[in-house]
Amino acid sequence: MTTIGVLGMQGAIREHVRMLEALGADTLVVRSIDDLAHIDGLVLPGGESTAMRRLLDRYGLLEPLRTNTDLPMFGTCAGLILLATEVEGYDAHLRKIPMTVKRNAFGRQVDSFEVELPVKGIEAPVEAVFIRAPQVAAVEPIVEVLAEVEEAIVAVRYDKYVACSFHPELTEDLSMHRYFLDLVEAKKHQLT
Ligand code: GLN
């Protein structure tokens, strides 16, 4: 059985749990270092990255997650910000994906919007909800770009890390979670 943790600091935690369970995974809301030993992958939900960072520091999870190189991770919206090696104007957080992100990059006029988004590696377009979303301003060549909106990068994969600027957990579209689960299971398989 595959167990996926959902970082339980702040943000859309229950929504991710619901998606993962719909796909048949076991879930665990992660709030301590001990929880990390029981999961095969970790979802970093959307919310507010600055608030999540404060809580990661307070719960003593920042350093263990930064130095843990085994755990596949999937970040959505604020979770994408947590995974970047560079955040414009801020101290970077978990530093897993070699990319630079810009917070709230779609501007005040377009606070939130929804599109049918083609994503590399996923057959049908993904239902993508953007809420005060970040953009990926630059990636190292080693990072695979999975999706763009008007030339702005909004989804990437690098090694065992996946990140998107939008919120798949606020829709009924399970495809991004399935993509991550496949990656986690492929990795588990490699190890056994
Ligand atoms: N604007 C938030 C941030 O900068 C992200 C928004 C979201 O997760 N919906 O952290």
Tab-separated table of C-alpha atoms and ligand atoms in Angstrom:
chain	number	residue	atom	x	y	z
A	1	MET	CA	0.000	0.000	0.000
A	2	THR	CA	1.231	3.466	-0.855
A	3	THR	CA	0.922	6.143	1.834
A	4	ILE	CA	1.041	9.777	0.827
A	5	GLY	CA	1.558	12.478	3.420
A	6	VAL	CA	-0.104	15.863	3.132
A	7	LEU	CA	1.792	18.620	4.884
A	8	GLY	CA	-0.605	19.701	7.620
A	9	MET	CA	0.591	23.204	8.384
A	10	GLN	CA	-1.957	25.392	6.619
A	11	GLY	CA	-4.020	25.584	3.426
A	12	ALA	CA	-5.999	23.065	1.360
A	13	ILE	CA	-5.097	19.954	3.382
A	14	ARG	CA	-8.410	18.033	3.398
A	15	GLU	CA	-8.913	18.623	-0.309
A	16	HIS	CA	-5.663	16.832	-1.137
A	17	VAL	CA	-6.492	13.988	1.247
A	18	ARG	CA	-9.823	13.536	-0.563
A	19	MET	CA	-8.142	13.354	-3.996
A	20	LEU	CA	-5.471	10.889	-2.884
A	21	GLU	CA	-7.995	8.621	-1.184
A	22	ALA	CA	-10.166	8.683	-4.308
A	23	LEU	CA	-7.132	7.240	-6.114
A	24	GLY	CA	-6.798	4.446	-3.540
A	25	ALA	CA	-3.784	5.763	-1.612
A	26	ASP	CA	-3.518	5.801	2.174
A	27	THR	CA	-2.946	9.292	3.554
A	28	LEU	CA	-1.346	10.844	6.599
A	29	VAL	CA	-1.514	14.506	7.601
A	30	VAL	CA	2.111	15.352	8.376
A	31	ARG	CA	2.861	17.567	11.366
A	32	SER	CA	6.042	16.095	12.837
A	33	ILE	CA	9.380	14.620	11.844
A	34	ASP	CA	8.208	11.184	13.013
A	35	ASP	CA	5.423	11.219	10.409
A	36	LEU	CA	8.017	11.313	7.613
A	37	ALA	CA	9.057	7.729	8.361
A	38	HIS	CA	5.582	6.436	7.466
A	39	ILE	CA	5.048	7.980	4.036
A	40	ASP	CA	6.188	7.233	0.483
A	41	GLY	CA	5.570	10.735	-0.873
A	42	LEU	CA	4.543	14.174	0.376
A	43	VAL	CA	2.049	16.720	-0.952
A	44	LEU	CA	2.622	20.390	-0.141
A	45	PRO	CA	-0.773	22.103	-0.440
A	46	GLY	CA	-1.716	25.571	-1.596
A	47	GLY	CA	-2.234	28.271	0.978
A	48	GLU	CA	0.111	31.048	1.943
A	49	SER	CA	3.797	30.211	1.558
A	50	THR	CA	4.966	32.756	4.155
A	51	ALA	CA	2.569	31.336	6.770
A	52	MET	CA	3.586	27.785	5.855
A	53	ARG	CA	7.250	28.714	6.218
A	54	ARG	CA	6.679	30.118	9.710
A	55	LEU	CA	4.911	26.912	10.728
A	56	LEU	CA	7.585	24.691	9.157
A	57	ASP	CA	10.137	26.504	11.308
A	58	ARG	CA	7.986	26.241	14.418
A	59	TYR	CA	7.298	22.495	13.979
A	60	GLY	CA	10.980	21.843	13.258
A	61	LEU	CA	10.179	20.449	9.816
A	62	LEU	CA	12.074	22.845	7.547
A	63	GLU	CA	15.530	21.343	7.966
A	64	PRO	CA	14.446	17.655	7.867
A	65	LEU	CA	12.476	18.267	4.680
A	66	ARG	CA	15.287	20.270	3.133
A	67	THR	CA	17.846	17.544	3.756
A	68	ASN	CA	15.523	14.569	3.058
A	69	THR	CA	16.393	13.507	-0.453
A	70	ASP	CA	14.366	10.298	-0.588
A	71	LEU	CA	10.845	11.593	-0.425
A	72	PRO	CA	9.034	12.418	-3.688
A	73	MET	CA	7.121	15.701	-3.293
A	74	PHE	CA	4.247	17.379	-5.109
A	75	GLY	CA	3.662	21.083	-4.476
A	76	THR	CA	0.563	22.980	-5.569
A	77	CYS	CA	0.506	26.795	-5.680
A	78	ALA	CA	2.121	27.838	-2.364
A	79	GLY	CA	3.570	24.290	-2.379
A	80	LEU	CA	5.319	25.070	-5.672
A	81	ILE	CA	6.872	28.112	-3.988
A	82	LEU	CA	8.092	25.899	-1.123
A	83	LEU	CA	9.898	23.603	-3.589
A	84	ALA	CA	11.846	26.290	-5.484
A	85	THR	CA	15.551	26.952	-5.020
A	86	GLU	CA	14.925	30.690	-5.569
A	87	VAL	CA	11.931	32.852	-4.657
A	88	GLU	CA	12.058	36.419	-5.996
A	89	GLY	CA	12.315	38.802	-3.032
A	90	TYR	CA	12.176	36.063	-0.362
A	91	ASP	CA	14.396	33.501	1.314
A	92	ALA	CA	13.845	30.145	-0.481
A	93	HIS	CA	12.298	27.293	1.526
A	94	LEU	CA	12.846	23.568	0.745
A	95	ARG	CA	15.055	24.207	-2.321
A	96	LYS	CA	14.286	21.016	-4.243
A	97	ILE	CA	13.587	22.201	-7.810
A	98	PRO	CA	16.247	24.372	-9.472
A	99	MET	CA	13.953	27.189	-10.539
A	100	THR	CA	13.101	30.796	-9.707
A	101	VAL	CA	9.501	31.582	-8.793
A	102	LYS	CA	7.630	34.834	-8.594
A	103	ARG	CA	4.755	35.029	-6.112
A	104	ASN	CA	1.323	36.426	-7.056
A	105	ALA	CA	2.642	36.766	-10.585
A	106	PHE	CA	-0.633	37.003	-12.502
A	107	GLY	CA	-1.303	40.446	-11.010
A	108	ARG	CA	-4.177	41.950	-9.067
A	109	GLN	CA	-6.484	42.163	-12.072
A	110	VAL	CA	-6.468	38.413	-12.515
A	111	ASP	CA	-6.596	37.262	-8.923
A	112	SER	CA	-8.147	33.955	-9.919
A	113	PHE	CA	-9.101	32.153	-13.121
A	114	GLU	CA	-9.724	28.679	-14.479
A	115	VAL	CA	-8.439	27.074	-17.707
A	116	GLU	CA	-8.366	23.709	-19.437
A	117	LEU	CA	-4.634	23.203	-19.470
A	118	PRO	CA	-2.622	20.787	-21.633
A	119	VAL	CA	-0.007	19.124	-19.408
A	120	LYS	CA	2.890	17.093	-20.801
A	121	GLY	CA	2.507	13.424	-19.880
A	122	ILE	CA	-1.247	13.708	-19.191
A	123	GLU	CA	-3.633	12.753	-21.967
A	124	ALA	CA	-6.627	15.079	-21.507
A	125	PRO	CA	-6.330	18.781	-20.610
A	126	VAL	CA	-6.255	19.376	-16.868
A	127	GLU	CA	-8.854	21.495	-15.098
A	128	ALA	CA	-6.629	24.187	-13.589
A	129	VAL	CA	-7.784	26.706	-10.976
A	130	PHE	CA	-5.362	29.564	-10.335
A	131	ILE	CA	-5.709	31.648	-7.140
A	132	ARG	CA	-3.166	34.406	-6.521
A	133	ALA	CA	-0.855	32.013	-8.304
A	134	PRO	CA	2.907	32.095	-8.672
A	135	GLN	CA	4.741	31.714	-11.975
A	136	VAL	CA	8.020	29.977	-12.628
A	137	ALA	CA	10.204	32.803	-13.936
A	138	ALA	CA	13.203	30.613	-14.836
A	139	VAL	CA	14.231	26.954	-14.713
A	140	GLU	CA	17.548	25.188	-15.012
A	141	PRO	CA	17.670	23.154	-18.268
A	142	ILE	CA	17.443	19.920	-16.259
A	143	VAL	CA	13.886	20.804	-15.144
A	144	GLU	CA	11.099	19.500	-17.357
A	145	VAL	CA	8.417	22.087	-18.163
A	146	LEU	CA	4.988	20.387	-18.080
A	147	ALA	CA	2.648	23.314	-18.741
A	148	GLU	CA	2.528	26.983	-19.659
A	149	VAL	CA	-0.151	29.682	-19.664
A	150	GLU	CA	0.619	32.432	-22.161
A	151	GLU	CA	4.309	31.538	-22.069
A	152	ALA	CA	4.445	31.595	-18.276
A	153	ILE	CA	5.595	28.257	-16.826
A	154	VAL	CA	2.959	26.858	-14.450
A	155	ALA	CA	3.907	23.178	-14.005
A	156	VAL	CA	7.261	21.398	-13.805
A	157	ARG	CA	8.855	18.091	-12.922
A	158	TYR	CA	12.395	17.522	-11.783
A	159	ASP	CA	13.610	14.119	-10.627
A	160	LYS	CA	10.984	13.004	-8.041
A	161	TYR	CA	9.506	16.457	-7.555
A	162	VAL	CA	6.379	17.793	-9.265
A	163	ALA	CA	4.988	21.293	-8.864
A	164	CYS	CA	2.144	23.324	-10.331
A	165	SER	CA	0.950	26.915	-9.829
A	166	PHE	CA	-2.690	25.862	-9.823
A	167	HIS	CA	-4.978	23.919	-7.471
A	168	PRO	CA	-5.958	20.481	-8.837
A	169	GLU	CA	-7.332	19.696	-5.365
A	170	LEU	CA	-10.141	22.228	-5.802
A	171	THR	CA	-11.574	20.363	-8.812
A	172	GLU	CA	-12.802	16.835	-9.521
A	173	ASP	CA	-9.883	16.240	-11.903
A	174	LEU	CA	-7.624	13.552	-10.413
A	175	SER	CA	-5.032	13.541	-13.192
A	176	MET	CA	-2.263	15.582	-11.524
A	177	HIS	CA	-2.542	13.469	-8.357
A	178	ARG	CA	-2.477	10.303	-10.459
A	179	TYR	CA	0.668	11.592	-12.203
A	180	PHE	CA	2.334	12.083	-8.800
A	181	LEU	CA	1.143	8.735	-7.454
A	182	ASP	CA	2.563	6.974	-10.538
A	183	LEU	CA	5.896	8.669	-9.907
A	184	VAL	CA	5.887	7.605	-6.229
A	185	GLU	CA	4.997	4.029	-7.145
A	186	ALA	CA	7.652	3.860	-9.871
A	187	LYS	CA	10.211	4.980	-7.323
A	188	LYS	CA	9.045	2.428	-4.735
A	189	HIS	CA	9.300	-0.253	-7.381
A	190	GLN	CA	12.889	0.767	-8.203
A	191	LEU	CA	13.837	0.308	-4.563
A	192	THR	CA	12.366	-3.172	-4.169
B	1	GLN	N1	-0.142	33.714	-3.060
B	1	GLN	C1	0.232	32.583	-2.266
B	1	GLN	C2	1.695	32.647	-1.873
B	1	GLN	O1	2.415	33.467	-2.336
B	1	GLN	C3	-0.048	31.303	-2.999
B	1	GLN	C4	-1.512	31.231	-3.302
B	1	GLN	C5	-2.115	29.874	-3.232
B	1	GLN	O2	-1.536	28.894	-2.759
B	1	GLN	N2	-3.353	29.839	-3.655
B	1	GLN	O3	2.126	31.887	-1.079
